[in-house]
Short mmCIF file of C-alpha atoms in Angstrom, two decimals:
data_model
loop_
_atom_site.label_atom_id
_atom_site.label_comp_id
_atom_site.label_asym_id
_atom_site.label_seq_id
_atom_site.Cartn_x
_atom_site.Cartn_y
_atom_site.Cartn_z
CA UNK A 1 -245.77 3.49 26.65
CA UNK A 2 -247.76 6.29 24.48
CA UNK A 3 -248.57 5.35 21.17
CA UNK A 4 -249.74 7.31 18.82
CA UNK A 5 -252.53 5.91 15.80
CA UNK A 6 -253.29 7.45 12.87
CA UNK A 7 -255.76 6.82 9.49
CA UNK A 8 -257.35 7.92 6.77
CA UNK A 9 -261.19 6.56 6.22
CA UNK A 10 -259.70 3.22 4.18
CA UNK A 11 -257.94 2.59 7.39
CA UNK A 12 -260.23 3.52 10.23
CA UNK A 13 -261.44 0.30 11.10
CA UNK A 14 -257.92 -1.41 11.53
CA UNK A 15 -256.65 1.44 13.22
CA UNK A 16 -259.67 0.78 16.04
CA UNK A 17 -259.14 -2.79 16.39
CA UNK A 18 -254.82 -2.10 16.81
CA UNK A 19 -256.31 0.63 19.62
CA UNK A 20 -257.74 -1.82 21.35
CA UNK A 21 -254.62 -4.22 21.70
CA UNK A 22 -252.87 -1.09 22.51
CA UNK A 23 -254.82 -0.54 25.24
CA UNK A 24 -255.02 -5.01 26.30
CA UNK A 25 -251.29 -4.19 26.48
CA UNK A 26 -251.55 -1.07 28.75
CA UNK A 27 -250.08 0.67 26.83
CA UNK A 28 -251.83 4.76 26.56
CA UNK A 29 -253.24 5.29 22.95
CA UNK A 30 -253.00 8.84 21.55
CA UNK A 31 -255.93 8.29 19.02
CA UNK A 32 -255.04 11.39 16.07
CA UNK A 33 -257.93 10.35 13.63
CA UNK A 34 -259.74 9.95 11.54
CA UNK A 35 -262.80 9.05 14.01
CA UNK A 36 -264.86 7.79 10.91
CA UNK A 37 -265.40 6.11 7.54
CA UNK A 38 -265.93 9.90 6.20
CA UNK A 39 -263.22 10.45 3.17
CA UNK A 40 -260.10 12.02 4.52
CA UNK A 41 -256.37 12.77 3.23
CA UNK A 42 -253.95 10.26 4.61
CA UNK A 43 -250.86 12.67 4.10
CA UNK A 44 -252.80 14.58 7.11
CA UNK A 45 -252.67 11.75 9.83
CA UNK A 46 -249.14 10.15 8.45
CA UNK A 47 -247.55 13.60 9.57
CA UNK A 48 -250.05 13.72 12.93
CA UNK A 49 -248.49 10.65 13.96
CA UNK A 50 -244.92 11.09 12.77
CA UNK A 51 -245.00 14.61 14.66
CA UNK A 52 -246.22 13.37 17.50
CA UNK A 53 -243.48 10.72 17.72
CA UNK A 54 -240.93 12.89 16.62
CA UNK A 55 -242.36 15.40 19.34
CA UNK A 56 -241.95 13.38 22.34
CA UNK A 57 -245.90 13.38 22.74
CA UNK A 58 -245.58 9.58 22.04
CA UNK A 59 -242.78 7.07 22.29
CA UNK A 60 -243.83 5.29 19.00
CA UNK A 61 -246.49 5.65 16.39
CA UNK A 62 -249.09 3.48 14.10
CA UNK A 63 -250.48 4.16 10.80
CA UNK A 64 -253.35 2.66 8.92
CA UNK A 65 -254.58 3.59 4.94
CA UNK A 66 -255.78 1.34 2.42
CA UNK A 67 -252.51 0.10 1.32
CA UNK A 68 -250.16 1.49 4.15
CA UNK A 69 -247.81 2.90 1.65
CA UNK A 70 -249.19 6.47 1.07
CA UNK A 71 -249.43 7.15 5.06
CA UNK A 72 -246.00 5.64 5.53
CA UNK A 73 -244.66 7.88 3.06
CA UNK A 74 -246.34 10.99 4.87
CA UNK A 75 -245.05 9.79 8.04
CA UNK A 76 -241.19 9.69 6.59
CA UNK A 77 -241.10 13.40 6.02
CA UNK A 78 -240.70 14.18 9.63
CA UNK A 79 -237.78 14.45 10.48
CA UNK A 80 -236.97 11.88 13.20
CA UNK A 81 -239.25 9.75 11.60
CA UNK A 82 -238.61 5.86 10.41
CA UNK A 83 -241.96 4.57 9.35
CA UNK A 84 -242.36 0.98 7.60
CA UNK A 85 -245.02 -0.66 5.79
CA UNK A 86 -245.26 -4.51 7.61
CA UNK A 87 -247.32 -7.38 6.60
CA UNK A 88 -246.13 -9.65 9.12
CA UNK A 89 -244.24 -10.59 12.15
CA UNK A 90 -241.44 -11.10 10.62
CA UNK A 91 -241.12 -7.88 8.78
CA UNK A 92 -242.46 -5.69 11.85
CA UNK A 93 -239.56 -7.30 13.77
CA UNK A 94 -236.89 -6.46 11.47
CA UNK A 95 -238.25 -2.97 11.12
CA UNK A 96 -237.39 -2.44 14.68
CA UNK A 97 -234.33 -5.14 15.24
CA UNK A 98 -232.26 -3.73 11.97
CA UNK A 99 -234.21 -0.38 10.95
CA UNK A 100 -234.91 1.23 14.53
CA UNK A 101 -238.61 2.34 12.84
CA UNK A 102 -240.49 4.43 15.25
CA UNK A 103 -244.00 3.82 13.21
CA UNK A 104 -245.25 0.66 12.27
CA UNK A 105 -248.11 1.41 8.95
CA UNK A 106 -250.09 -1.43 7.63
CA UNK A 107 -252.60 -1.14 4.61
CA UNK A 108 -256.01 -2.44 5.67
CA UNK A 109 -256.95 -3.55 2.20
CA UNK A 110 -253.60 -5.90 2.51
CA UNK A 111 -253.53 -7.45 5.74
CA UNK A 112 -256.34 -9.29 7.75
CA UNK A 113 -256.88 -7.95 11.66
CA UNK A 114 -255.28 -11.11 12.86
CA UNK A 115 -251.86 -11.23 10.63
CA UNK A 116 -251.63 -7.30 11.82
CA UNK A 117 -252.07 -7.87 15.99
CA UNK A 118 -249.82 -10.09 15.21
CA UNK A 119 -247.24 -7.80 13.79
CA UNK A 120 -248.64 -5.84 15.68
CA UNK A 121 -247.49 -7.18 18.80
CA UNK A 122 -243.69 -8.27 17.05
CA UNK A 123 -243.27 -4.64 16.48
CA UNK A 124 -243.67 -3.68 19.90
CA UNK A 125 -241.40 -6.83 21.55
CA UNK A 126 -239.07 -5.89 19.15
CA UNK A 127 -236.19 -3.56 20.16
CA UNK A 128 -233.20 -2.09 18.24
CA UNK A 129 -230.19 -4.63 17.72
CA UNK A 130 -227.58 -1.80 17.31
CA UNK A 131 -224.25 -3.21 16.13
CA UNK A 132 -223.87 -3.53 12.48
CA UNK A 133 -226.88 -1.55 11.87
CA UNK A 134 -226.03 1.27 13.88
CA UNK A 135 -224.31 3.06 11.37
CA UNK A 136 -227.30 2.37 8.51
CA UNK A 137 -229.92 4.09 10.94
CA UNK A 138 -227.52 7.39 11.22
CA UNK A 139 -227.11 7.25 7.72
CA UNK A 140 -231.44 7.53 7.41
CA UNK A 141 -231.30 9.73 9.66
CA UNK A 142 -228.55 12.14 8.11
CA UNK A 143 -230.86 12.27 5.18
#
């Protein structure tokens, strides 16, 4: 699978640590920035990623800023786009199970590298339950 990552400089080094379980996974990382510490605008690498996914030039997407909020909300205004803000298995689960989200964001300032490879890793076991929630997802994306 091709997954896209994306940060701003608050985010940088969670977004390289995810990269690398990307990759223990086997899964091909399409690294978008930032490539530093140096300030940058997360708005910039929220819609890199989101395009990307909503592209086709990778099957889902990760997003890392301070608090994983701002980036998230960048990511959401691409169309196609379901992006949510995890800060644990549990939620990065349901984001996929009942919310079909094709970008997983977490805020580096809120999570610890372990609790996020964890979600991490939920996210992508995850898969959509359909059903009941079917109908909520086309509603999002009728939006």
């Amino acid at each position: 699978m091709r997954v896209a990552t994306g940060s701003d400089h608050a985010g940088y080094h969670l977004k390289e640590l995810i990269a690398e379980r990307l990759a223990e996974r086997g899964h091909e990382v399409v690294d978008l920035g930032a490539h530093s510490e140096d300030r940058v605008d997360y708005p910039d690498y929220g819609a890199a990623v989101g395009r990307a996914v909503a592209g086709g030039g990778a099957d889902l997407g990760v997003c890392v800023c301070g608090s994983g909020i701002g980036i998230a909300m960048a990511a959401n205004k691409i169309s196609g786009i379901r992006a949510a803000v995890v800060h644990d298995a549990t939620s990065a689960a349901l984001a996929r199970q009942h919310n079909d989200a094709n970008v997983v964001c977490f805020g580096q300032r809120l999570i610890d590298g372990g609790t996020a490879l964890v979600a991490l890793d939920a996210f992508l076991d995850a898969s959509f339950e359909g059903g009941r929630h079917t109908g909520r997802v086309a509603k999002l994306d009728a939006l």
